[in-house]
Amino acid sequence: MRSLLSFRRGGESQPQPSAARRDIRMKNLTLRYSITQFTFWAASTGAASFATTYLLNCGISSGAVGALLAAAGVLSCITQPVLAGIADKSRRFQLLKMLIGMTFVGVVSFCIQLFPSVPVALAGICYMVGVWSSDAMIPLTNALYISYTEVGFQINYGAGRGIGSAASAISSLVLGYVIAQLGSTWMILLLIGFRLLCILSLFGYPKIEKPKAEQSSTAHSCSIWAFFFRYRWYCASLAGILFLGMYHAMTENYLIAILGRLGGDSSHVGTALFISAMAGAPVIFCFQRVRKLLSNTRLLKIAACSFLLKAVLFYFAKSIGMIYLLQLLQSTSYAFLAPTQVYYAQAKVRQADMVKGQAFSTAAYALGCSAGNFTGGQLLVFGVDAILIAGIIMALIGTILLFATVTKSDFRNEVTANGKCL
């Protein structure tokens, strides 16, 4: 009877829809990419947001803390284009190996913090290496999304990056209370745990090869120095992103000083960072819909204006509650800037320079963060007002530069391999 029913319903063809659904599920990597983003940003944000708090507790001076964090940013800025050049030039797909290697470097760097006999200076340098490894991975995680979608896999970047933003919020909130209640050692253990989970998620990606079109285009991939001349306007617009990153990093990393003046501690810092990250997470999660309403250039302009508004209002804030309220501006500042950078780079740069395009964008932001950390460390001795005034100047310069450059094009009537008009 069962065989007769199978014959009447089409015999062996009946299981095909199930097989098709299974193939679709295998082709959809949104869940895995979301796990990668969650574990990556939980560790990255935690390490960066509480770097000042941790290093000051280790007995390192504020000037030295600023210098260490600045060094991490500069090193990231230098190495991101180099790593991207290796990925672009290689005829094989190397992104997963590079990401796993960089994550392992972070694990080792934070494990060293657990040894009680390690000199303070060495602990500070190793922490800097851990922060650097996270920053250097950002363009590679963006390129990972582009690479898999180009060979037929489905990934909702907005959903994955939105979950990463939620991870930043949760990490900031939890680590703020962990440091206040249990101490910094538990913070380090949590950072190590998230990085190990990130490595596990990366091992689960299917093996792929570069598309033949991309392999053939590697010969046309330009050098790092030639990139500046090939994409002049694009690089000029990245200067605006640099100044916005400078303001954002300085404000977040020295939030302990800003809130401390108002009577706050690390738990208040964690709450403030939690609010900002959670305000941005839904926007990033639904970013595919946002992009249907607003162009890349308009999104960047709105983000710049939001950063500037936040900088001005931070200066006049007189209570912790007001700082919490202003953190909601994250929904149109960083939440617009971070994902738009990925699409903006993809639209402005040729396919042969795809990874470098992502790397230059994130390197500019990293260099800005480095400069912001260094500047904040030097200005802190003059008081919190000096940091806040400097922040207004940084955000203003970044806004002016973006408004002047994002609508300019390095090419006329040329279309990239991904179909975007340059």
mmCIF file of N, CA and C in Angstrom, residues 50 53 172-181 255-256 259 263-275 320 324:
data_model
loop_
_atom_site.group_PDB
_atom_site.id
_atom_site.type_symbol
_atom_site.label_atom_id
_atom_site.label_comp_id
_atom_site.label_asym_id
_atom_site.label_seq_id
_atom_site.Cartn_x
_atom_site.Cartn_y
_atom_site.Cartn_z
ATOM 1 N N PHE A 50 36.504 48.719 28.087
ATOM 2 C CA PHE A 50 37.008 48.735 29.454
ATOM 3 C C PHE A 50 38.532 48.689 29.505
ATOM 4 N N THR A 53 39.705 51.427 31.933
ATOM 5 C CA THR A 53 39.425 51.003 33.311
ATOM 6 C C THR A 53 40.386 49.922 33.753
ATOM 7 N N SER A 172 28.991 45.058 27.302
ATOM 8 C CA SER A 172 29.264 46.283 28.051
ATOM 9 C C SER A 172 28.554 46.283 29.403
ATOM 10 N N LEU A 173 27.293 45.876 29.395
ATOM 11 C CA LEU A 173 26.521 45.864 30.631
ATOM 12 C C LEU A 173 27.077 44.841 31.622
ATOM 13 N N VAL A 174 27.303 43.625 31.139
ATOM 14 C CA VAL A 174 27.763 42.545 32.011
ATOM 15 C C VAL A 174 29.158 42.831 32.553
ATOM 16 N N LEU A 175 30.076 43.238 31.673
ATOM 17 C CA LEU A 175 31.451 43.457 32.106
ATOM 18 C C LEU A 175 31.562 44.642 33.066
ATOM 19 N N GLY A 176 30.717 45.652 32.872
ATOM 20 C CA GLY A 176 30.727 46.781 33.801
ATOM 21 C C GLY A 176 30.428 46.334 35.220
ATOM 22 N N TYR A 177 29.434 45.466 35.375
ATOM 23 C CA TYR A 177 29.088 44.954 36.701
ATOM 24 C C TYR A 177 30.083 43.908 37.183
ATOM 25 N N VAL A 178 30.619 43.118 36.253
ATOM 26 C CA VAL A 178 31.618 42.111 36.636
ATOM 27 C C VAL A 178 32.847 42.769 37.242
ATOM 28 N N ILE A 179 33.328 43.838 36.604
ATOM 29 C CA ILE A 179 34.503 44.540 37.120
ATOM 30 C C ILE A 179 34.197 45.148 38.484
ATOM 31 N N ALA A 180 33.029 45.756 38.608
ATOM 32 C CA ALA A 180 32.670 46.407 39.871
ATOM 33 C C ALA A 180 32.473 45.413 41.004
ATOM 34 N N GLN A 181 31.924 44.218 40.708
ATOM 35 C CA GLN A 181 31.574 43.267 41.756
ATOM 36 C C GLN A 181 32.606 42.157 41.963
ATOM 37 N N LEU A 255 34.785 57.459 29.006
ATOM 38 C CA LEU A 255 33.479 57.638 29.614
ATOM 39 C C LEU A 255 33.552 57.473 31.125
ATOM 40 N N ILE A 256 34.519 56.687 31.594
ATOM 41 C CA ILE A 256 34.705 56.505 33.035
ATOM 42 C C ILE A 256 35.050 57.835 33.692
ATOM 43 N N LEU A 259 31.722 60.191 33.380
ATOM 44 C CA LEU A 259 30.714 59.821 34.360
ATOM 45 C C LEU A 259 31.241 59.938 35.789
ATOM 46 N N GLY A 263 29.710 61.514 39.419
ATOM 47 C CA GLY A 263 29.462 60.586 40.527
ATOM 48 C C GLY A 263 29.268 59.141 40.107
ATOM 49 N N GLY A 264 29.599 58.791 38.869
ATOM 50 C CA GLY A 264 29.416 57.431 38.379
ATOM 51 C C GLY A 264 30.649 56.568 38.535
ATOM 52 N N ASP A 265 30.487 55.250 38.298
ATOM 53 C CA ASP A 265 31.605 54.308 38.336
ATOM 54 C C ASP A 265 31.503 53.372 37.137
ATOM 55 N N SER A 266 32.257 52.252 37.165
ATOM 56 C CA SER A 266 32.292 51.354 36.007
ATOM 57 C C SER A 266 30.921 50.747 35.702
ATOM 58 N N SER A 267 30.084 50.559 36.723
ATOM 59 C CA SER A 267 28.744 50.018 36.464
ATOM 60 C C SER A 267 27.909 50.995 35.650
ATOM 61 N N HIS A 268 28.081 52.300 35.921
ATOM 62 C CA HIS A 268 27.369 53.314 35.137
ATOM 63 C C HIS A 268 27.901 53.368 33.698
ATOM 64 N N VAL A 269 29.213 53.162 33.555
ATOM 65 C CA VAL A 269 29.795 53.095 32.206
ATOM 66 C C VAL A 269 29.182 51.934 31.438
ATOM 67 N N GLY A 270 29.091 50.778 32.103
ATOM 68 C CA GLY A 270 28.491 49.614 31.459
ATOM 69 C C GLY A 270 27.056 49.861 31.054
ATOM 70 N N THR A 271 26.295 50.528 31.922
ATOM 71 C CA THR A 271 24.900 50.826 31.602
ATOM 72 C C THR A 271 24.802 51.773 30.414
ATOM 73 N N ALA A 272 25.638 52.806 30.410
ATOM 74 C CA ALA A 272 25.624 53.780 29.313
ATOM 75 C C ALA A 272 25.970 53.115 27.985
ATOM 76 N N LEU A 273 26.977 52.250 27.994
ATOM 77 C CA LEU A 273 27.369 51.560 26.768
ATOM 78 C C LEU A 273 26.309 50.556 26.338
ATOM 79 N N PHE A 274 25.644 49.951 27.323
ATOM 80 C CA PHE A 274 24.555 49.023 27.021
ATOM 81 C C PHE A 274 23.418 49.755 26.305
ATOM 82 N N ILE A 275 23.071 50.935 26.810
ATOM 83 C CA ILE A 275 21.988 51.724 26.207
ATOM 84 C C ILE A 275 22.336 52.099 24.766
ATOM 85 N N ILE A 320 24.032 61.975 35.123
ATOM 86 C CA ILE A 320 24.216 60.654 34.529
ATOM 87 C C ILE A 320 23.003 60.296 33.683
ATOM 88 N N TYR A 324 22.808 59.011 29.777
ATOM 89 C CA TYR A 324 22.057 57.838 29.327
ATOM 90 C C TYR A 324 21.137 58.201 28.161
#
